[in-house]
GROMACS .gro file of C-alpha atoms in nm:
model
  415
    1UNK     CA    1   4.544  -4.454   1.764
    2UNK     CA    2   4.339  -4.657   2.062
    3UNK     CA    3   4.411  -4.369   2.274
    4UNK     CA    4   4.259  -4.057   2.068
    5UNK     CA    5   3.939  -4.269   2.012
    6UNK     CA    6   3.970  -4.272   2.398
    7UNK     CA    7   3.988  -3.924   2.425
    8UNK     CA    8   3.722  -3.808   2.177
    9UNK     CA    9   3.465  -4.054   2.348
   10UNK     CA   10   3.544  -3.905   2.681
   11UNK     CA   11   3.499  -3.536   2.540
   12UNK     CA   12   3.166  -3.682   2.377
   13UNK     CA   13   3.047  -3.774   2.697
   14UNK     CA   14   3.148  -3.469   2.902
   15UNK     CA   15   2.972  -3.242   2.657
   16UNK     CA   16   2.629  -3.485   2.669
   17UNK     CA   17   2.655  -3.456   3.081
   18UNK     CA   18   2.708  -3.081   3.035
   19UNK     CA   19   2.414  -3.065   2.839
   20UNK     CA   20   2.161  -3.268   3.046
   21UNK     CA   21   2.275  -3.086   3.340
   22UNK     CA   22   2.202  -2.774   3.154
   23UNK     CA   23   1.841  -2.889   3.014
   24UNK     CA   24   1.722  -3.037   3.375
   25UNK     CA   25   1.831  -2.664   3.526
   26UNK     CA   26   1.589  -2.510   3.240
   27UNK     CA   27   1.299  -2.748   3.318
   28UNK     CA   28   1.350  -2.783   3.718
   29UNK     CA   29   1.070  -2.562   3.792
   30UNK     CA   30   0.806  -2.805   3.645
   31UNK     CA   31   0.947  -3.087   3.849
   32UNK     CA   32   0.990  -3.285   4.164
   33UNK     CA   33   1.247  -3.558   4.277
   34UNK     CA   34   1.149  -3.878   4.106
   35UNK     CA   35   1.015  -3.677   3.764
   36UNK     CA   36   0.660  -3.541   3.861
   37UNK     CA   37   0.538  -3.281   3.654
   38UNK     CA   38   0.327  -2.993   3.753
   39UNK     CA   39  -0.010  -2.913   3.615
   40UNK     CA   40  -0.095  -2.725   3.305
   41UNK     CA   41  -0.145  -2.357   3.343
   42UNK     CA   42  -0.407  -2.161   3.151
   43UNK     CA   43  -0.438  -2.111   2.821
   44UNK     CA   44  -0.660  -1.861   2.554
   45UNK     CA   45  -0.803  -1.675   2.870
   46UNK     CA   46  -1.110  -1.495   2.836
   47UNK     CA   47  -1.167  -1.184   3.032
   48UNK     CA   48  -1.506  -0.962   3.064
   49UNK     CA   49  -1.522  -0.663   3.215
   50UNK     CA   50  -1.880  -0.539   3.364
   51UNK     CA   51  -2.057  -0.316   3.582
   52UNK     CA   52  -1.788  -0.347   3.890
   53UNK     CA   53  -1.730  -0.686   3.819
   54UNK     CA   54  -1.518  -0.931   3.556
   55UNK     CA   55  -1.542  -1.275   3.449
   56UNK     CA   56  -1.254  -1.458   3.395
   57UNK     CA   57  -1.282  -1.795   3.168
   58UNK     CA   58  -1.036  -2.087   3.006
   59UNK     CA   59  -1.094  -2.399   2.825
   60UNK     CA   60  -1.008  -2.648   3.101
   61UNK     CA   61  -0.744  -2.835   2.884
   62UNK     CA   62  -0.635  -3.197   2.867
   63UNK     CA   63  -0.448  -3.217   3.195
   64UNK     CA   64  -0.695  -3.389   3.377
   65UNK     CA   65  -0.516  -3.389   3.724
   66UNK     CA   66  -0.611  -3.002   3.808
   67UNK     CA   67  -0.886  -2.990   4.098
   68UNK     CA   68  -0.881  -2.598   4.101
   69UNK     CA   69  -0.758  -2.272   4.000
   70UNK     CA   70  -0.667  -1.960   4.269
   71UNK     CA   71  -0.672  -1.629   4.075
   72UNK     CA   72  -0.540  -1.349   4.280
   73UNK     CA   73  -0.506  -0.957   4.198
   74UNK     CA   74  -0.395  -0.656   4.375
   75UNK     CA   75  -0.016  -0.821   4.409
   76UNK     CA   76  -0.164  -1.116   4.545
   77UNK     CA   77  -0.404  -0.936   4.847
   78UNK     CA   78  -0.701  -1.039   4.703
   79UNK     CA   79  -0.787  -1.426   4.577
   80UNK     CA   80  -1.050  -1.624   4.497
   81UNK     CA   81  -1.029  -2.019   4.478
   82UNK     CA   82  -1.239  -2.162   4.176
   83UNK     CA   83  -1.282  -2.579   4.173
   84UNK     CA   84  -1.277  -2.797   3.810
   85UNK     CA   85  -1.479  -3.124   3.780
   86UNK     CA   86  -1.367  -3.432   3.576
   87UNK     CA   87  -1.675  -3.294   3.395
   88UNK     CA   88  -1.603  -2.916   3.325
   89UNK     CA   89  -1.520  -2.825   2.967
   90UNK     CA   90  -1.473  -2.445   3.060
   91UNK     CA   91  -1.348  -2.319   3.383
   92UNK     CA   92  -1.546  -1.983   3.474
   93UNK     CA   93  -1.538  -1.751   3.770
   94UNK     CA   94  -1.716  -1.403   3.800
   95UNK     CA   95  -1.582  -1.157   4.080
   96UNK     CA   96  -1.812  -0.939   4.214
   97UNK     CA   97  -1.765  -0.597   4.370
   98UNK     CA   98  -1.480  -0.498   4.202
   99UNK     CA   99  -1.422  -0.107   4.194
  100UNK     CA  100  -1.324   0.044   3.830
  101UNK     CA  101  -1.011  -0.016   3.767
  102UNK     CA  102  -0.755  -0.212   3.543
  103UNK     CA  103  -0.657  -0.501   3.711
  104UNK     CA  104  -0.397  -0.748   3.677
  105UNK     CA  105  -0.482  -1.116   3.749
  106UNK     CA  106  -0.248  -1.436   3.835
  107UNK     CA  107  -0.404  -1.761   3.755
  108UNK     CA  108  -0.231  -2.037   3.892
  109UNK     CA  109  -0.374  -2.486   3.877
  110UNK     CA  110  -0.383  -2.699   4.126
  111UNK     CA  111  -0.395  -3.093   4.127
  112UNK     CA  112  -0.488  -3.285   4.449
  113UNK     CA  113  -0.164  -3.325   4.600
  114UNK     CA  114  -0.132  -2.973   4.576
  115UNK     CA  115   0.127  -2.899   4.288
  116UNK     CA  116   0.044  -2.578   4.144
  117UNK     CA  117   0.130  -2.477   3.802
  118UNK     CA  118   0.349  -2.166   3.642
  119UNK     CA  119   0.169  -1.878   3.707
  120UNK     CA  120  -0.024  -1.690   3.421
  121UNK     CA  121  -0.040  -1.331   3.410
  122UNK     CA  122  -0.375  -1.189   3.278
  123UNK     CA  123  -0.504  -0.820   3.224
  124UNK     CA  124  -0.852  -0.685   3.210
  125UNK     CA  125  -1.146  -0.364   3.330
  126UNK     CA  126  -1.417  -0.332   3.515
  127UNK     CA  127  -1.631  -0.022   3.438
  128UNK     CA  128  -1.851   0.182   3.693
  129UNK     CA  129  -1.895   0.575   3.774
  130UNK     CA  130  -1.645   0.701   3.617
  131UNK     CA  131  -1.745   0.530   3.264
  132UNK     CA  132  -2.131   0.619   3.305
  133UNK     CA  133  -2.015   1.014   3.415
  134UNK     CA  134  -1.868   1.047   3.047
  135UNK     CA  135  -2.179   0.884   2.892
  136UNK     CA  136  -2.368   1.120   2.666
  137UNK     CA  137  -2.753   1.094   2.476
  138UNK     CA  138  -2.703   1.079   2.120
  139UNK     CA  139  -2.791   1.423   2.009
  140UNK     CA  140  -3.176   1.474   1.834
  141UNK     CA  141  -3.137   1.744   1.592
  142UNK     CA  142  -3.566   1.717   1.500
  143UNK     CA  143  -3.860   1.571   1.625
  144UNK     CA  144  -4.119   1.706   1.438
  145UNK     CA  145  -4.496   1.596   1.310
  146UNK     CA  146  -4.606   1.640   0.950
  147UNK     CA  147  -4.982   1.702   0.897
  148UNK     CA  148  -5.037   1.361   0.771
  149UNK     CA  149  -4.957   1.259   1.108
  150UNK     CA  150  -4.634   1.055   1.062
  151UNK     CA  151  -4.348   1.198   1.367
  152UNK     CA  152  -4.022   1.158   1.261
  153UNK     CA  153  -3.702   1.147   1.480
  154UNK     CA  154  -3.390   1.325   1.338
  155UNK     CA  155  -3.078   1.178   1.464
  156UNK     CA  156  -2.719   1.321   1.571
  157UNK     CA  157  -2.380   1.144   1.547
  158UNK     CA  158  -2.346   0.827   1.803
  159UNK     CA  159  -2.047   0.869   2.031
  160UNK     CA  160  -1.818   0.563   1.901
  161UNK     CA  161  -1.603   0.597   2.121
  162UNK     CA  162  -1.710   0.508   2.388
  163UNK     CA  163  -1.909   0.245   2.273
  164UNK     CA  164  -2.284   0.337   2.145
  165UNK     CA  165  -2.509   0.052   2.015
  166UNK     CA  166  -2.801   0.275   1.990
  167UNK     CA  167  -3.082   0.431   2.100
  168UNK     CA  168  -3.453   0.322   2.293
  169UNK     CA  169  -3.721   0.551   2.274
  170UNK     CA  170  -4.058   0.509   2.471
  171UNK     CA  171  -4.385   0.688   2.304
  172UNK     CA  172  -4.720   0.611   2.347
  173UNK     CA  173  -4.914   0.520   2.018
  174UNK     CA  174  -5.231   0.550   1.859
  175UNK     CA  175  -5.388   0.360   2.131
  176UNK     CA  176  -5.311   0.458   2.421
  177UNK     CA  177  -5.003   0.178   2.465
  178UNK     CA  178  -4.626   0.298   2.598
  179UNK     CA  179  -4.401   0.150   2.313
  180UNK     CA  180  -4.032   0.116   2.323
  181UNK     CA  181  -3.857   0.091   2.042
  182UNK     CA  182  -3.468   0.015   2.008
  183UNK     CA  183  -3.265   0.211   1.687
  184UNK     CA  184  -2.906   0.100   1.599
  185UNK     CA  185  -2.676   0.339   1.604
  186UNK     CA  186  -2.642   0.345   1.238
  187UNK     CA  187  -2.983   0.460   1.157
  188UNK     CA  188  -3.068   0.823   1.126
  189UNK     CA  189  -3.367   0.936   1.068
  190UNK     CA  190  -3.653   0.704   1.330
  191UNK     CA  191  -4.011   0.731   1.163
  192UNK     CA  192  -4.331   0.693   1.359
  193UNK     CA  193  -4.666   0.593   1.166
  194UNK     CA  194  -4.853   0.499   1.550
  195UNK     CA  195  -4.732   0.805   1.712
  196UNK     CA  196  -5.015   0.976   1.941
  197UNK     CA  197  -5.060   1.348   1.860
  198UNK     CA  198  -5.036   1.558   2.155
  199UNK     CA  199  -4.758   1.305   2.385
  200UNK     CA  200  -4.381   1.347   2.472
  201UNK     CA  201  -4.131   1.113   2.407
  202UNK     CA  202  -3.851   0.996   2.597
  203UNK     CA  203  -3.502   0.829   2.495
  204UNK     CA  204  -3.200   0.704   2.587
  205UNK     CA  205  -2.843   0.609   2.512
  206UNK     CA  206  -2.756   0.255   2.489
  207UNK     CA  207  -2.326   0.188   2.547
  208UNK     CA  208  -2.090  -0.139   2.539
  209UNK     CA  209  -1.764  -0.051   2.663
  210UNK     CA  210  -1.639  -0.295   2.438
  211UNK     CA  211  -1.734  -0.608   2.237
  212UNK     CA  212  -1.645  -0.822   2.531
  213UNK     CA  213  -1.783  -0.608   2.798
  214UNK     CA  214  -2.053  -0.812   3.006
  215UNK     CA  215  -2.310  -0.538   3.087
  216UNK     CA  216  -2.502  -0.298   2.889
  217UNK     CA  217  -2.467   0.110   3.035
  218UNK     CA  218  -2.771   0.322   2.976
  219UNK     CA  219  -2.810   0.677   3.009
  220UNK     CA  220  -3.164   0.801   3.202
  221UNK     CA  221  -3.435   0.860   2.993
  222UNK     CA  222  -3.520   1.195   2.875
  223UNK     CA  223  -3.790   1.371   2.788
  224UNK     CA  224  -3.862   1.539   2.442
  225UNK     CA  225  -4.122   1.727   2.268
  226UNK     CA  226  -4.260   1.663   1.946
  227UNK     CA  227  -4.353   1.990   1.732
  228UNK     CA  228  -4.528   2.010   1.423
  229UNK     CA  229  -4.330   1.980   1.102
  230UNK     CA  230  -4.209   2.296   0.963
  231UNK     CA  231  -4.136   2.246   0.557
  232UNK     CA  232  -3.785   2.372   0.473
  233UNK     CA  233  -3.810   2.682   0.183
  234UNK     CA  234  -3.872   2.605  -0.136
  235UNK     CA  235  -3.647   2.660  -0.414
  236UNK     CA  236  -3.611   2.662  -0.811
  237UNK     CA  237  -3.541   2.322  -0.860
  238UNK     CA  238  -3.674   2.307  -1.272
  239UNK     CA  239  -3.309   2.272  -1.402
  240UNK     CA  240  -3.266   1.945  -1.206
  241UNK     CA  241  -3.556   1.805  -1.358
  242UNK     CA  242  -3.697   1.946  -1.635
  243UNK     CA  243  -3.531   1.958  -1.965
  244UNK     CA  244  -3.603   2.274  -2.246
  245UNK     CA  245  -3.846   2.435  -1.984
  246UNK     CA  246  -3.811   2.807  -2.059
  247UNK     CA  247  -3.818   3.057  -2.396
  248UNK     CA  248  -3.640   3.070  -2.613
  249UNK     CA  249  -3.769   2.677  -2.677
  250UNK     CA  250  -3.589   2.435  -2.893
  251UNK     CA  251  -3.760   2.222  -3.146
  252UNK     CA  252  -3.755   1.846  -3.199
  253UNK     CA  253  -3.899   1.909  -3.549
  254UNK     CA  254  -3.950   2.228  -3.719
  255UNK     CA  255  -4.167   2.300  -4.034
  256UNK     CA  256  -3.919   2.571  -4.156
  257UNK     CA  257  -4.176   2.861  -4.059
  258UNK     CA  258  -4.349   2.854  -3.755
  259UNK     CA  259  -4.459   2.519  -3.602
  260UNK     CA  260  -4.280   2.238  -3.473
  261UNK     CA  261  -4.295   1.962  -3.161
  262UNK     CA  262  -4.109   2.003  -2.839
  263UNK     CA  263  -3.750   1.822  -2.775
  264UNK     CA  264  -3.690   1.659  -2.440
  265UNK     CA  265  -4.137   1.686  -2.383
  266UNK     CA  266  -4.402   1.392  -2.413
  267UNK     CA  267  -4.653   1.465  -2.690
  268UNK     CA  268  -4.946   1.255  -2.798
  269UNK     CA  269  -5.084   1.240  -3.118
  270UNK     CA  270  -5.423   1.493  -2.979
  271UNK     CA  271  -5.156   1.776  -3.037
  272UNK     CA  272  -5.046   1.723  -3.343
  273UNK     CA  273  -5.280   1.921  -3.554
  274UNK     CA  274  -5.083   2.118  -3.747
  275UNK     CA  275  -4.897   2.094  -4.076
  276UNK     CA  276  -5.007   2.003  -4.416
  277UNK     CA  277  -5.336   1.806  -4.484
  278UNK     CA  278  -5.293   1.472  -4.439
  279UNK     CA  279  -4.947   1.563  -4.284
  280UNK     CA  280  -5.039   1.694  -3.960
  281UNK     CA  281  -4.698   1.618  -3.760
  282UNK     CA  282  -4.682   1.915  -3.564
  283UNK     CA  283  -4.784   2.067  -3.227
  284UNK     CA  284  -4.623   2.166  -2.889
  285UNK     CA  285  -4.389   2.480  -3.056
  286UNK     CA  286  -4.462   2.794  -3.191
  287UNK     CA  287  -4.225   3.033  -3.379
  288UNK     CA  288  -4.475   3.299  -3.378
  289UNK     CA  289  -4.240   3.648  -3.466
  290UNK     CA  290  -3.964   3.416  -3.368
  291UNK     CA  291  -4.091   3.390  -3.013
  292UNK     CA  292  -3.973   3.017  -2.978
  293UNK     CA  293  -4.263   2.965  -2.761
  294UNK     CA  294  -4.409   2.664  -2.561
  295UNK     CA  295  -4.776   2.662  -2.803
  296UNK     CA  296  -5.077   2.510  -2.937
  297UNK     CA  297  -5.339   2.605  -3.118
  298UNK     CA  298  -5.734   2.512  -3.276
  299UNK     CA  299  -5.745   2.874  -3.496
  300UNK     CA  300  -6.002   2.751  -3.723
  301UNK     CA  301  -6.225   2.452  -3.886
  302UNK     CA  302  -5.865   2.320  -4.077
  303UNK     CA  303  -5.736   2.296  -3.744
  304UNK     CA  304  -5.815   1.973  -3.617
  305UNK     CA  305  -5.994   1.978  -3.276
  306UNK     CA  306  -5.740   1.854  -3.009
  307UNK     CA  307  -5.917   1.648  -2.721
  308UNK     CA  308  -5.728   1.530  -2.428
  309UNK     CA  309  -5.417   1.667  -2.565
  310UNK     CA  310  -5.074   1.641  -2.325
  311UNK     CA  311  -4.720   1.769  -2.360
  312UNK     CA  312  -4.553   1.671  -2.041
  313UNK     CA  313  -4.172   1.550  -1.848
  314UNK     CA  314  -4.182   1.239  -1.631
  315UNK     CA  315  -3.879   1.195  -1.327
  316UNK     CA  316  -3.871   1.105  -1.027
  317UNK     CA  317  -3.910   1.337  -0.710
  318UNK     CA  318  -3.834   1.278  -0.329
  319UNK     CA  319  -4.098   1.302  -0.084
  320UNK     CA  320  -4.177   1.703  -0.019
  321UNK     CA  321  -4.401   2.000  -0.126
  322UNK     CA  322  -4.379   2.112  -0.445
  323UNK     CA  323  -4.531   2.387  -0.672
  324UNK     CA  324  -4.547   2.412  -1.043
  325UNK     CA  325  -4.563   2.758  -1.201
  326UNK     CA  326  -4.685   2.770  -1.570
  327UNK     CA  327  -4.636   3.165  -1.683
  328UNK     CA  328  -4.634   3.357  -2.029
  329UNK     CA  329  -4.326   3.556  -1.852
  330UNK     CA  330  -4.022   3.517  -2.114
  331UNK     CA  331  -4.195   3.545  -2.443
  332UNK     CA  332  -4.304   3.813  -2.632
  333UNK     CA  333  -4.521   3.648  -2.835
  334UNK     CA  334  -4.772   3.530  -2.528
  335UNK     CA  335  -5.113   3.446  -2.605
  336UNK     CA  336  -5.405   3.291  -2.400
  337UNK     CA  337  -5.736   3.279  -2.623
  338UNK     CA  338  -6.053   3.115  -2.551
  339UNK     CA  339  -6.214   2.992  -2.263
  340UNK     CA  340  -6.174   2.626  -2.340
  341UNK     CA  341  -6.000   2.330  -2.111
  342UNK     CA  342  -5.631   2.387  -2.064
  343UNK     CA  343  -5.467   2.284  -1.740
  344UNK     CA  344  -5.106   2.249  -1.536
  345UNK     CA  345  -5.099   1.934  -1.425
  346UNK     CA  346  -4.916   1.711  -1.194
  347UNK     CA  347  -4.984   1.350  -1.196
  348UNK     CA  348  -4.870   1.051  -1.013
  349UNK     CA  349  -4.637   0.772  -1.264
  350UNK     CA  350  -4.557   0.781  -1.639
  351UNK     CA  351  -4.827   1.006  -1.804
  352UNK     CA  352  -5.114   1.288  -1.763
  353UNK     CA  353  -5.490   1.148  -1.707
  354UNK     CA  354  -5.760   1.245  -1.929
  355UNK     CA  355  -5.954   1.559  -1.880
  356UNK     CA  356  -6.268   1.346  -1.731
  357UNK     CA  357  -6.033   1.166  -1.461
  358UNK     CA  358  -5.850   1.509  -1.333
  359UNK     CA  359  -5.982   1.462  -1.029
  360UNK     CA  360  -5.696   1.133  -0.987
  361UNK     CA  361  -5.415   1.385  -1.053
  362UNK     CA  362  -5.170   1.497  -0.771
  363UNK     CA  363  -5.288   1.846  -0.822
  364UNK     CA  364  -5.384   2.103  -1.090
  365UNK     CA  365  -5.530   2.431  -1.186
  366UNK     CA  366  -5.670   2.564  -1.501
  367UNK     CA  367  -5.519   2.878  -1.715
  368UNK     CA  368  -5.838   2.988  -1.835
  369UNK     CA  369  -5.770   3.338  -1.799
  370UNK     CA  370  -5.938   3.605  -2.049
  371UNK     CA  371  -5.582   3.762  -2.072
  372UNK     CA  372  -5.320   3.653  -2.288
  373UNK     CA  373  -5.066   3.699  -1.972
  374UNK     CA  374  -5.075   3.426  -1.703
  375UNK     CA  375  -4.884   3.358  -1.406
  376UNK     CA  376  -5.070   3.016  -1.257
  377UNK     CA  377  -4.950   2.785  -0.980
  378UNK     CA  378  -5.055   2.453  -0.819
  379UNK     CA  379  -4.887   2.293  -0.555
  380UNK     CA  380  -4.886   1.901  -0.413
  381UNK     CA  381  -4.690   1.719  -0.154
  382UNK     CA  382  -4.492   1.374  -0.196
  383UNK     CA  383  -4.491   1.112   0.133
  384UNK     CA  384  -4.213   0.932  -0.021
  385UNK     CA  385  -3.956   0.908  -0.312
  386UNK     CA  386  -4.206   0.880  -0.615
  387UNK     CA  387  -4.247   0.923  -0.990
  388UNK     CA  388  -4.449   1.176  -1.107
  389UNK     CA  389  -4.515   1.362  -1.458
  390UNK     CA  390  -4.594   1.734  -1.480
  391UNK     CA  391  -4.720   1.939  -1.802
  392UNK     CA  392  -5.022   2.054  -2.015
  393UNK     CA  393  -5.348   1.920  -2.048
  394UNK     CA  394  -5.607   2.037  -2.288
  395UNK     CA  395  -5.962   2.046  -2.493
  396UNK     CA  396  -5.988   2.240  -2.821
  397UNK     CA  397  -6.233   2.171  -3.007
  398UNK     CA  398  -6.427   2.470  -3.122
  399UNK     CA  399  -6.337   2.830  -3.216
  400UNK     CA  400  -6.049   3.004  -3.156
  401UNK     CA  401  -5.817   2.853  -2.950
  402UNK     CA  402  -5.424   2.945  -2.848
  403UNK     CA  403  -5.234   2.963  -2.587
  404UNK     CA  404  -4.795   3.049  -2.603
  405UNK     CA  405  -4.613   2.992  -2.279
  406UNK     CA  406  -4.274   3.119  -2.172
  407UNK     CA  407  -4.187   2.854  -1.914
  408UNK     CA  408  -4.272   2.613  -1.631
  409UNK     CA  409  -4.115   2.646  -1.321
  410UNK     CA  410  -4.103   2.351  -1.003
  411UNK     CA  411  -3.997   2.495  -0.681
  412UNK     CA  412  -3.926   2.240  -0.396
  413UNK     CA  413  -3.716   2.142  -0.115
  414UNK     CA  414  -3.343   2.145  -0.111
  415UNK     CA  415  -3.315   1.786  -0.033
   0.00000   0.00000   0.00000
């Protein structure tokens, strides 16, 4: 019995020894005789690439007995020594005059005696000629000047790939001063309220090779003309906007026989002047010989006279030139009598002005005609995004007077 307690405690202790001899083979690198250990390598290394150059930083750790760093590159033929103070939080070293490449970097620590720590293996890219010969301008697809003088810069697709932040442009504005401006890469369409009429512009292309790169590339400025703004065609654009715009017209309410109001159109009272007396509900249609028309009418002293009477549409447009077209075309039961006010209209916001503030209105023209066929147009132009209403504005109040419409028509741009 004393004997195999003997021999189990002897194989106990052969397999410890075996073990520590094992463990002090796996860790002999980091030591000396008499148990010194070497000095902490690097650790989260930062590299920057730049213009022909790189900077290579570390947080400087707790081992406080490293006195330096050597990085080396090109398998060692090339080194640089970099020292550490007591005080240093972050060791930092930027090496200069490196050619564009890829380069692979050793970082090895040093404390004073000289022990030098496992060596750390680091990758990183310098940029130069090579990167700035595939640079390219970001494409301008229109630089163009509206007659109100604004200038407005159309822009292409940045090249992502190899690293666009965006474009600087240098124009000379209203007074006489060279401005640069700077437009993210994101952004495309540059506007110009300050631009001087008559100048050139030039730009260029702003690159990062990559979000830790140190140095900005630029491309070389070019030089661009600015031309005058060229509206793109018109076309019918009434079905996007306008709602029951063209004969045959439907009715909101109908009296059964002939007259009625106008679905989807804005009506004030001032055109109601039809129906029974004391009932007069009705204005804006006109069944005519079942011509469905777009009417109103003051035929005669039970009639009431209509002053500052409006059937109109409100929405909102984007900035552009427009024209309204108010015609008798699509009815057969057109009509245009009397000389009194009637008017297209297009006004700025939620309603029509009054006959004695036309002049406010976006634009207008009268169908006074002496005909009972019309074909009348007015045109205006939007600076921005902008609500506007568009219809009929008119004065009967004596004698005979009618008008039946076939349609209204808005042509604009395909925006």
């Amino acid at each position: 019995m004393n004997m195999r307690i003997l021999l189990t405690a002897l194989t106990g202790l052969f397999f410890f020894l075996t073990g520590c001899t094992k463990m002090d083979s796996t860790y002999e690198q980091y030591l000396e005789k008499g148990g010194i250990i070497y000095p902490g390598r690097p650790a989260k290394v930062i590299l920057n690439g730049g213009d022909n150059r790189i900077r290579i930083s570390w947080p400087k750790g707790p081992d406080p007995s490293i006195v330096k760093a050597k990085i080396s590159w090109n398998v060692g033929a090339d080194s640089i020594e970099v020292p550490v103070s007591a005080g240093t939080d972050t060791i930092s070293c930027m090496i200069n005059n490196l050619p564009e490449n890829s380069y692979s970097f050793t970082i090895v620590t040093y404390d004073k005696d000289g022990h030098n720590s496992v060596p750390l293996e680091v990758f990183g890219t310098t940029y130069g000629t090579r990167y700035r010969s595939r640079l390219l301008d970001r494409p301008v697809l229109a630089a163009q000047q509206k007659s109100s003088g604004e200038v407005f810069l159309a822009w292409g697709i940045a090249d992502d790939n190899l690293g666009a932040l965006g474009t600087e442009i240098k124009y000379v504005n209203l007074k006489g001063d060279t401005v640069y401006r700077f437009e993210k890469k994101n952004i495309d369409t540059t506007f110009f309220q300050d631009y001087k009429s008559g100048t050139n512009y030039f730009y260029r292309t702003l690159f990062l090779p990559d979000s830790n790169a140190l140095d900005t590339f630029r491309t070389t400025f070019t030089k661009k003309e600015v031309v005058p703004y060229v509206p793109p065609a018109k076309i019918d654009l009434t079905g996007r906007y306008f709602k029951n715009y063209a004969a045959p017209f439907v009715a909101e309410l109908y009296d059964g026989a002939r007259f009625g109001t106008l679905k989807d159109w804005t009506i004030n009272s001032a055109v109601l002047n039809q129906g029974a007396t004391g009932n007069k509900i009705y204005g804006g249609y006109d069944n005519i010989n079942s011509g469905r028309a777009f009417g109103v009418q003051k035929w005669g002293d039970t009639d009431p006279a209509i002053n500052n009477g409006k059937i109109y549409q409100t929405f909102t447009l984007p900035a552009g030139e427009y024209d309204v077209i108010w015609t008798t075309d699509g009815t057969s039961s057109a009509v245009n009598r009397g000389m009194q006010e009637r008017y297209v209209v297009a006004a700025l916001g939620s309603t029509l002005p009054d006959v004695s503030n036309l002049s406010s209105a976006l634009s207008s023209v009268s169908f006074v005609t002496g005909v009972d066929r019309f074909n009348v147009k007015t045109t205006f132009t939007l600076q921005q995004s902008t609500k506007v209403s568009i219809g009929i504005l008119i004065n009967f109040t004596s004698g005979q007077q009618a008008f039946r419409a076939g349609g209204i028509k808005l042509m604009g741009p395909d925006l």
